[in-house]
PDB file of C-alpha atoms in Angstrom:
ATOM      1  CA  MET A   1       0.000   0.000   0.000  1.00 56.00           C
ATOM      2  CA  PHE A   2       2.880   2.359   0.703  1.00 53.00           C
ATOM      3  CA  GLY A   3       4.913   1.645  -2.417  1.00 51.00           C
ATOM      4  CA  GLY A   4       4.539   4.892  -4.364  1.00 49.00           C
ATOM      5  CA  ASP A   5       7.597   6.574  -5.825  1.00 52.00           C
ATOM      6  CA  PRO A   6       9.095   8.977  -3.285  1.00 54.00           C
ATOM      7  CA  THR A   7      11.748  10.403  -5.632  1.00 61.00           C
ATOM      8  CA  SER A   8      12.191  13.577  -3.582  1.00 74.00           C
ATOM      9  CA  PRO A   9      12.591  14.400   0.128  1.00 81.00           C
ATOM     10  CA  GLU A  10       9.129  16.018   0.052  1.00 79.00           C
ATOM     11  CA  ARG A  11       7.515  12.860  -1.285  1.00 80.00           C
ATOM     12  CA  ALA A  12       9.447  10.732   1.197  1.00 83.00           C
ATOM     13  CA  LEU A  13       8.080  12.941   3.980  1.00 87.00           C
ATOM     14  CA  ILE A  14       4.517  12.567   2.697  1.00 84.00           C
ATOM     15  CA  ALA A  15       4.861   8.780   2.525  1.00 83.00           C
ATOM     16  CA  ALA A  16       6.161   8.841   6.105  1.00 85.00           C
ATOM     17  CA  VAL A  17       3.125  10.884   7.216  1.00 87.00           C
ATOM     18  CA  ILE A  18       0.749   8.303   5.732  1.00 86.00           C
ATOM     19  CA  ALA A  19       2.694   5.455   7.301  1.00 85.00           C
ATOM     20  CA  GLN A  20       2.645   7.237  10.671  1.00 87.00           C
ATOM     21  CA  ALA A  21      -1.152   7.528  10.470  1.00 88.00           C
ATOM     22  CA  VAL A  22      -1.282   3.734  10.148  1.00 87.00           C
ATOM     23  CA  ARG A  23       0.979   3.376  13.200  1.00 86.00           C
ATOM     24  CA  ASP A  24      -1.133   5.857  15.187  1.00 86.00           C
ATOM     25  CA  LEU A  25      -4.250   3.833  14.399  1.00 88.00           C
ATOM     26  CA  PHE A  26      -2.967   0.317  14.967  1.00 85.00           C
ATOM     27  CA  VAL A  27      -0.053   0.602  17.422  1.00 80.00           C
ATOM     28  CA  THR A  28      -0.801   1.327  21.092  1.00 62.00           C
ATOM     29  CA  VAL A  29       1.809   3.302  23.021  1.00 57.00           C
ATOM     30  CA  ILE A  30       0.056   4.000  26.318  1.00 52.00           C
ATOM     31  CA  VAL A  31      -3.213   2.110  26.733  1.00 53.00           C
ATOM     32  CA  GLY A  32      -6.083   4.410  27.734  1.00 55.00           C
ATOM     33  CA  ALA A  33      -4.089   7.668  27.494  1.00 55.00           C
ATOM     34  CA  PRO A  34      -6.257  10.605  26.293  1.00 59.00           C
ATOM     35  CA  SER A  35      -3.626  11.652  23.755  1.00 71.00           C
ATOM     36  CA  GLU A  36      -3.527   8.078  22.466  1.00 75.00           C
ATOM     37  CA  GLU A  37      -7.294   8.038  21.939  1.00 79.00           C
ATOM     38  CA  ALA A  38      -7.245  11.417  20.173  1.00 84.00           C
ATOM     39  CA  ALA A  39      -4.362  10.373  17.898  1.00 85.00           C
ATOM     40  CA  ARG A  40      -6.112   7.105  17.065  1.00 87.00           C
ATOM     41  CA  ARG A  41      -9.371   8.853  16.193  1.00 88.00           C
ATOM     42  CA  GLU A  42      -7.583  11.400  13.991  1.00 90.00           C
ATOM     43  CA  ALA A  43      -5.681   8.634  12.220  1.00 91.00           C
ATOM     44  CA  LEU A  44      -8.931   6.705  11.719  1.00 91.00           C
ATOM     45  CA  SER A  45     -10.622   9.765  10.230  1.00 91.00           C
ATOM     46  CA  PHE A  46      -7.646  10.492   7.977  1.00 92.00           C
ATOM     47  CA  LEU A  47      -7.468   6.935   6.670  1.00 91.00           C
ATOM     48  CA  THR A  48     -11.169   6.025   6.369  1.00 91.00           C
ATOM     49  CA  ASP A  49     -13.367   9.122   6.032  1.00 90.00           C
ATOM     50  CA  GLU A  50     -15.168   9.067   2.711  1.00 88.00           C
ATOM     51  CA  THR A  51     -15.853  12.805   2.577  1.00 87.00           C
ATOM     52  CA  GLY A  52     -14.789  15.932   4.419  1.00 89.00           C
ATOM     53  CA  SER A  53     -11.472  17.561   5.222  1.00 91.00           C
ATOM     54  CA  TRP A  54      -9.710  14.369   6.361  1.00 91.00           C
ATOM     55  CA  ALA A  55     -10.673  12.598   3.135  1.00 90.00           C
ATOM     56  CA  GLN A  56      -9.460  15.569   1.094  1.00 91.00           C
ATOM     57  CA  SER A  57      -6.130  15.583   2.955  1.00 91.00           C
ATOM     58  CA  ARG A  58      -5.652  11.842   2.366  1.00 89.00           C
ATOM     59  CA  GLU A  59      -6.423  12.208  -1.318  1.00 92.00           C
ATOM     60  CA  ALA A  60      -4.004  15.112  -1.777  1.00 91.00           C
ATOM     61  CA  LEU A  61      -1.132  13.392   0.023  1.00 90.00           C
ATOM     62  CA  CYS A  62      -1.658   9.993  -1.611  1.00 88.00           C
ATOM     63  CA  LEU A  63      -1.830  11.415  -5.095  1.00 88.00           C
ATOM     64  CA  GLU A  64       1.348  13.372  -4.466  1.00 86.00           C
ATOM     65  CA  VAL A  65       3.314  10.151  -3.927  1.00 84.00           C
ATOM     66  CA  GLY A  66       1.485   8.102  -6.538  1.00 84.00           C
ATOM     67  CA  ILE A  67      -0.777   6.083  -4.197  1.00 86.00           C
ATOM     68  CA  ASP A  68      -4.463   5.484  -4.889  1.00 90.00           C
ATOM     69  CA  PRO A  69      -6.307   7.153  -1.942  1.00 90.00           C
ATOM     70  CA  GLY A  70      -9.314   4.893  -2.469  1.00 91.00           C
ATOM     71  CA  MET A  71      -7.119   1.832  -2.246  1.00 90.00           C
ATOM     72  CA  VAL A  72      -5.634   3.123   1.033  1.00 89.00           C
ATOM     73  CA  ARG A  73      -9.109   3.528   2.489  1.00 90.00           C
ATOM     74  CA  ARG A  74     -10.326   0.120   1.332  1.00 92.00           C
ATOM     75  CA  THR A  75      -7.189  -1.601   2.623  1.00 90.00           C
ATOM     76  CA  VAL A  76      -7.371   0.009   6.064  1.00 90.00           C
ATOM     77  CA  ILE A  77     -11.078  -0.835   6.342  1.00 91.00           C
ATOM     78  CA  SER A  78     -10.327  -4.473   5.470  1.00 91.00           C
ATOM     79  CA  TRP A  79      -7.809  -4.484   8.335  1.00 89.00           C
ATOM     80  CA  LEU A  80     -10.335  -2.899  10.713  1.00 90.00           C
ATOM     81  CA  ASP A  81     -13.044  -5.379   9.697  1.00 89.00           C
ATOM     82  CA  GLY A  82     -10.654  -8.276  10.369  1.00 84.00           C
ATOM     83  CA  GLU A  83     -10.580  -9.362   6.740  1.00 81.00           C
ATOM     84  CA  ALA A  84      -6.802  -8.957   6.498  1.00 79.00           C
ATOM     85  CA  THR A  85      -3.772  -8.525   8.749  1.00 76.00           C
ATOM     86  CA  PRO A  86      -2.589  -4.928   9.206  1.00 73.00           C
ATOM     87  CA  MET A  87       0.805  -4.301   7.636  1.00 71.00           C
ATOM     88  CA  LEU A  88       3.422  -1.623   8.195  1.00 63.00           C
ATOM     89  CA  PRO A  89       5.459  -0.230   5.276  1.00 58.00           C
ATOM     90  CA  HIS A  90       7.606  -2.733   3.413  1.00 57.00           C
ATOM     91  CA  GLY A  91       5.247  -5.587   4.367  1.00 55.00           C
ATOM     92  CA  ARG A  92       6.065  -5.694   8.070  1.00 58.00           C
ATOM     93  CA  VAL A  93       3.300  -7.246  10.210  1.00 56.00           C
ATOM     94  CA  MET A  94       1.999  -5.320  13.228  1.00 59.00           C
ATOM     95  CA  LYS A  95       3.614  -6.709  16.377  1.00 58.00           C
ATOM     96  CA  VAL A  96       1.342  -5.000  18.901  1.00 56.00           C
ATOM     97  CA  PRO A  97      -1.910  -7.016  18.827  1.00 65.00           C
ATOM     98  CA  GLU A  98      -3.582  -4.969  21.560  1.00 71.00           C
ATOM     99  CA  GLY A  99      -3.248  -1.904  19.327  1.00 80.00           C
ATOM    100  CA  VAL A 100      -4.974  -3.722  16.464  1.00 84.00           C
ATOM    101  CA  ASP A 101      -7.718  -4.902  18.813  1.00 84.00           C
ATOM    102  CA  THR A 102      -8.202  -1.368  20.151  1.00 86.00           C
ATOM    103  CA  ALA A 103      -8.394   0.064  16.633  1.00 88.00           C
ATOM    104  CA  ARG A 104     -10.967  -2.545  15.600  1.00 88.00           C
ATOM    105  CA  ALA A 105     -13.035  -1.926  18.724  1.00 88.00           C
ATOM    106  CA  LEU A 106     -13.024   1.829  18.022  1.00 88.00           C
ATOM    107  CA  TRP A 107     -14.009   1.210  14.417  1.00 89.00           C
ATOM    108  CA  ALA A 108     -16.869  -1.091  15.438  1.00 89.00           C
ATOM    109  CA  ARG A 109     -18.135   1.432  18.000  1.00 87.00           C
ATOM    110  CA  LEU A 110     -18.046   4.347  15.576  1.00 86.00           C
ATOM    111  CA  LYS A 111     -19.764   2.297  12.871  1.00 84.00           C
ATOM    112  CA  ALA A 112     -22.523   1.353  15.308  1.00 84.00           C
ATOM    113  CA  GLU A 113     -22.966   5.009  16.293  1.00 82.00           C
ATOM    114  CA  SER A 114     -23.036   6.009  12.632  1.00 77.00           C
ATOM    115  CA  ASP A 115     -25.611   3.316  11.860  1.00 72.00           C
ATOM    116  CA  THR A 116     -27.762   4.501  14.768  1.00 75.00           C
ATOM    117  CA  ARG A 117     -27.602   8.103  13.549  1.00 71.00           C
ATOM    118  CA  ALA A 118     -28.413   6.963  10.028  1.00 68.00           C
ATOM    119  CA  ARG A 119     -31.419   4.957  11.244  1.00 73.00           C
ATOM    120  CA  THR A 120     -32.616   7.873  13.354  1.00 75.00           C
ATOM    121  CA  TYR A 121     -32.303  10.187  10.376  1.00 69.00           C
ATOM    122  CA  ARG A 122     -34.079   7.745   8.053  1.00 73.00           C
ATOM    123  CA  ASN A 123     -36.871   7.277  10.588  1.00 72.00           C
ATOM    124  CA  ALA A 124     -37.263  11.036  10.908  1.00 75.00           C
ATOM    125  CA  VAL A 125     -37.327  11.417   7.123  1.00 74.00           C
ATOM    126  CA  ASP A 126     -39.853   8.567   6.814  1.00 69.00           C
ATOM    127  CA  ALA A 127     -42.034  10.143   9.510  1.00 73.00           C
ATOM    128  CA  ARG A 128     -41.958  13.535   7.784  1.00 78.00           C
ATOM    129  CA  HIS A 129     -42.715  11.860   4.466  1.00 74.00           C
ATOM    130  CA  ALA A 130     -45.630   9.959   6.008  1.00 74.00           C
ATOM    131  CA  ARG A 131     -47.013  13.166   7.528  1.00 80.00           C
ATOM    132  CA  ARG A 132     -46.769  14.932   4.176  1.00 81.00           C
ATOM    133  CA  LEU A 133     -48.509  12.032   2.456  1.00 78.00           C
ATOM    134  CA  ARG A 134     -51.300  12.024   5.059  1.00 81.00           C
ATOM    135  CA  ALA A 135     -51.688  15.786   4.753  1.00 80.00           C
ATOM    136  CA  ALA A 136     -51.792  15.557   0.959  1.00 80.00           C
ATOM    137  CA  SER A 137     -54.284  12.676   1.129  1.00 80.00           C
ATOM    138  CA  ASP A 138     -56.494  14.583   3.585  1.00 79.00           C
ATOM    139  CA  ALA A 139     -56.381  17.659   1.359  1.00 83.00           C
ATOM    140  CA  ILE A 140     -57.353  15.599  -1.692  1.00 84.00           C
ATOM    141  CA  LYS A 141     -60.205  13.957   0.223  1.00 80.00           C
ATOM    142  CA  ALA A 142     -61.403  17.340   1.466  1.00 80.00           C
ATOM    143  CA  ARG A 143     -61.346  18.787  -2.063  1.00 81.00           C
ATOM    144  CA  ARG A 144     -63.159  15.703  -3.355  1.00 81.00           C
ATOM    145  CA  ARG A 145     -65.833  16.013  -0.641  1.00 75.00           C
ATOM    146  CA  ASP A 146     -66.267  19.704  -1.418  1.00 74.00           C
ATOM    147  CA  ALA A 147     -66.559  18.940  -5.136  1.00 77.00           C
ATOM    148  CA  GLU A 148     -69.044  16.128  -4.532  1.00 72.00           C
ATOM    149  CA  THR A 149     -71.099  18.322  -2.215  1.00 67.00           C
ATOM    150  CA  ALA A 150     -71.130  21.163  -4.717  1.00 69.00           C
ATOM    151  CA  ALA A 151     -72.064  18.757  -7.508  1.00 70.00           C
ATOM    152  CA  ALA A 152     -74.864  17.221  -5.448  1.00 66.00           C
ATOM    153  CA  VAL A 153     -76.252  20.628  -4.498  1.00 62.00           C
ATOM    154  CA  GLU A 154     -76.119  21.788  -8.109  1.00 66.00           C
ATOM    155  CA  ALA A 155     -77.682  18.549  -9.370  1.00 63.00           C
ATOM    156  CA  ASN A 156     -80.529  18.931  -6.895  1.00 62.00           C
ATOM    157  CA  ARG A 157     -80.962  22.649  -7.347  1.00 60.00           C
ATOM    158  CA  HIS A 158     -83.799  22.295  -9.882  1.00 60.00           C
ATOM    159  CA  HIS A 159     -85.623  19.992  -7.489  1.00 59.00           C
ATOM    160  CA  VAL A 160     -85.116  22.371  -4.573  1.00 59.00           C
ATOM    161  CA  ASP A 161     -86.175  25.393  -6.616  1.00 60.00           C
ATOM    162  CA  ALA A 162     -89.350  23.614  -7.686  1.00 57.00           C
ATOM    163  CA  VAL A 163     -90.164  22.611  -4.125  1.00 58.00           C
ATOM    164  CA  LEU A 164     -89.411  26.049  -2.724  1.00 55.00           C
ATOM    165  CA  ASN A 165     -91.469  27.753  -5.430  1.00 57.00           C
ATOM    166  CA  ARG A 166     -94.411  25.623  -4.339  1.00 53.00           C
ATOM    167  CA  GLN A 167     -93.994  25.858  -0.585  1.00 52.00           C
ATOM    168  CA  VAL A 168     -91.887  28.943   0.243  1.00 51.00           C
ATOM    169  CA  ARG A 169     -93.221  32.256  -0.998  1.00 48.00           C
ATOM    170  CA  GLY A 170     -91.488  35.598  -1.390  1.00 47.00           C
ATOM    171  CA  PRO A 171     -87.757  36.345  -1.071  1.00 48.00           C
ATOM    172  CA  LYS A 172     -85.328  33.771   0.293  1.00 56.00           C
ATOM    173  CA  THR A 173     -86.356  32.895   3.830  1.00 72.00           C
ATOM    174  CA  ALA A 174     -84.622  31.216   6.739  1.00 78.00           C
ATOM    175  CA  LEU A 175     -86.452  28.025   5.790  1.00 80.00           C
ATOM    176  CA  ALA A 176     -85.100  28.214   2.230  1.00 81.00           C
ATOM    177  CA  ALA A 177     -81.578  28.638   3.609  1.00 82.00           C
ATOM    178  CA  CYS A 178     -82.164  25.694   5.931  1.00 86.00           C
ATOM    179  CA  VAL A 179     -83.285  23.521   3.012  1.00 84.00           C
ATOM    180  CA  GLU A 180     -80.140  24.332   1.039  1.00 83.00           C
ATOM    181  CA  LYS A 181     -77.891  23.564   4.007  1.00 85.00           C
ATOM    182  CA  VAL A 182     -79.665  20.266   4.657  1.00 87.00           C
ATOM    183  CA  ILE A 183     -79.090  19.308   1.012  1.00 85.00           C
ATOM    184  CA  ALA A 184     -75.401  20.127   1.324  1.00 84.00           C
ATOM    185  CA  GLU A 185     -75.080  17.948   4.427  1.00 85.00           C
ATOM    186  CA  LEU A 186     -77.090  15.011   3.065  1.00 85.00           C
ATOM    187  CA  ALA A 187     -75.083  15.158  -0.149  1.00 82.00           C
ATOM    188  CA  THR A 188     -72.115  13.897   1.874  1.00 82.00           C
ATOM    189  CA  GLY A 189     -74.089  10.928   3.203  1.00 83.00           C
ATOM    190  CA  PRO A 190     -77.089   9.938   5.354  1.00 88.00           C
ATOM    191  CA  LYS A 191     -77.442  11.736   8.697  1.00 88.00           C
ATOM    192  CA  THR A 192     -79.743  11.778  11.690  1.00 89.00           C
ATOM    193  CA  ALA A 193     -81.753  14.862  12.599  1.00 87.00           C
ATOM    194  CA  ARG A 194     -79.428  15.376  15.576  1.00 88.00           C
ATOM    195  CA  GLU A 195     -76.361  15.207  13.327  1.00 88.00           C
ATOM    196  CA  LEU A 196     -77.945  17.720  10.967  1.00 87.00           C
ATOM    197  CA  PHE A 197     -78.652  20.093  13.859  1.00 86.00           C
ATOM    198  CA  PHE A 198     -75.021  20.096  14.992  1.00 87.00           C
ATOM    199  CA  ALA A 199     -73.736  20.150  11.396  1.00 86.00           C
ATOM    200  CA  LEU A 200     -75.698  23.369  10.869  1.00 84.00           C
ATOM    201  CA  ASP A 201     -74.055  24.818  14.011  1.00 80.00           C
ATOM    202  CA  GLY A 202     -77.411  25.221  15.706  1.00 78.00           C
ATOM    203  CA  ASP A 203     -78.371  28.014  13.274  1.00 79.00           C
ATOM    204  CA  HIS A 204     -81.700  26.340  12.592  1.00 82.00           C
ATOM    205  CA  ALA A 205     -84.151  24.935  15.088  1.00 84.00           C
ATOM    206  CA  PRO A 206     -85.017  21.226  15.029  1.00 86.00           C
ATOM    207  CA  ASP A 207     -88.512  21.988  13.738  1.00 85.00           C
ATOM    208  CA  ALA A 208     -87.014  23.982  10.830  1.00 86.00           C
ATOM    209  CA  ILE A 209     -84.758  21.047   9.989  1.00 86.00           C
ATOM    210  CA  SER A 210     -87.733  18.686  10.199  1.00 88.00           C
ATOM    211  CA  ARG A 211     -89.694  21.007   7.913  1.00 86.00           C
ATOM    212  CA  ALA A 212     -86.776  21.096   5.447  1.00 85.00           C
ATOM    213  CA  LEU A 213     -86.661  17.290   5.404  1.00 87.00           C
ATOM    214  CA  ASP A 214     -90.379  17.203   4.659  1.00 85.00           C
ATOM    215  CA  ILE A 215     -89.981  19.731   1.841  1.00 84.00           C
ATOM    216  CA  LEU A 216     -87.207  17.634   0.312  1.00 81.00           C
ATOM    217  CA  ASP A 217     -89.202  14.405   0.640  1.00 81.00           C
ATOM    218  CA  ALA A 218     -86.061  13.014   2.265  1.00 84.00           C
ATOM    219  CA  GLU A 219     -85.976   9.255   2.474  1.00 85.00           C
ATOM    220  CA  ARG A 220     -85.848   7.826   5.980  1.00 85.00           C
ATOM    221  CA  ASP A 221     -84.145   4.653   7.147  1.00 84.00           C
ATOM    222  CA  GLY A 222     -84.627   4.367  10.873  1.00 86.00           C
ATOM    223  CA  LYS A 223     -83.112   7.562  12.281  1.00 86.00           C
ATOM    224  CA  LEU A 224     -81.111   8.287   9.143  1.00 88.00           C
ATOM    225  CA  PHE A 225     -82.222  10.690   6.441  1.00 90.00           C
ATOM    226  CA  ARG A 226     -80.901  10.754   2.864  1.00 85.00           C
ATOM    227  CA  LEU A 227     -81.678  12.694  -0.278  1.00 83.00           C
ATOM    228  CA  PRO A 228     -84.586  11.211  -2.224  1.00 78.00           C
ATOM    229  CA  ALA A 229     -83.739   9.093  -5.227  1.00 68.00           C
ATOM    230  CA  THR A 230     -85.807  11.394  -7.424  1.00 54.00           C
ATOM    231  CA  ALA A 231     -83.570  14.288  -6.388  1.00 45.00           C
ATOM    232  CA  ALA A 232     -80.245  12.426  -6.895  1.00 44.00           C
TER     233      ALA A 232
END
């Protein structure tokens, strides 16, 4: 992994920096020391981050000495996942197993934390998406109900006008308004007289609603009233 072609002191220095990052990640100097943990985390970020400043630094340094930065990342991850044995430059095997174990434990912990954050984010996104879908569905249903109500009122308007011309004289009265509102409510489905009263916000007395139902020749099924078939 560290072959490259360090033909200048600058390139040799860069290759040494990359090799030192591998040592910082996999070789333990003082177990549990805060500086050790910080150095290990920085080395891990430098060698494995897929995006961000650490990834950009790795790419710039690797390309400078003729090393594929993607290959460096994949190789280090294979070591951390236990798929291969970590190697120092020139093919030397790591001789500090506790350092390798510590690096792998850190990698496993950070992956688990990342997976948890990813799941939390996905769940939040899914929840927002579900809320948007429900809101859109409710809006569509509401528009459909409004359209169906308007269509039913319009379709029955000739029937209502004929009935009102026979039974309600003069300008539009409270009873005429009550009849129109009852039509609008029954157009959405059968309702009881009590449901009609509350649907009309108590603006019309029960006897006015009963009178409106009589005017409409509303069909009755038990306590439920519906628009007459002749007015559908």
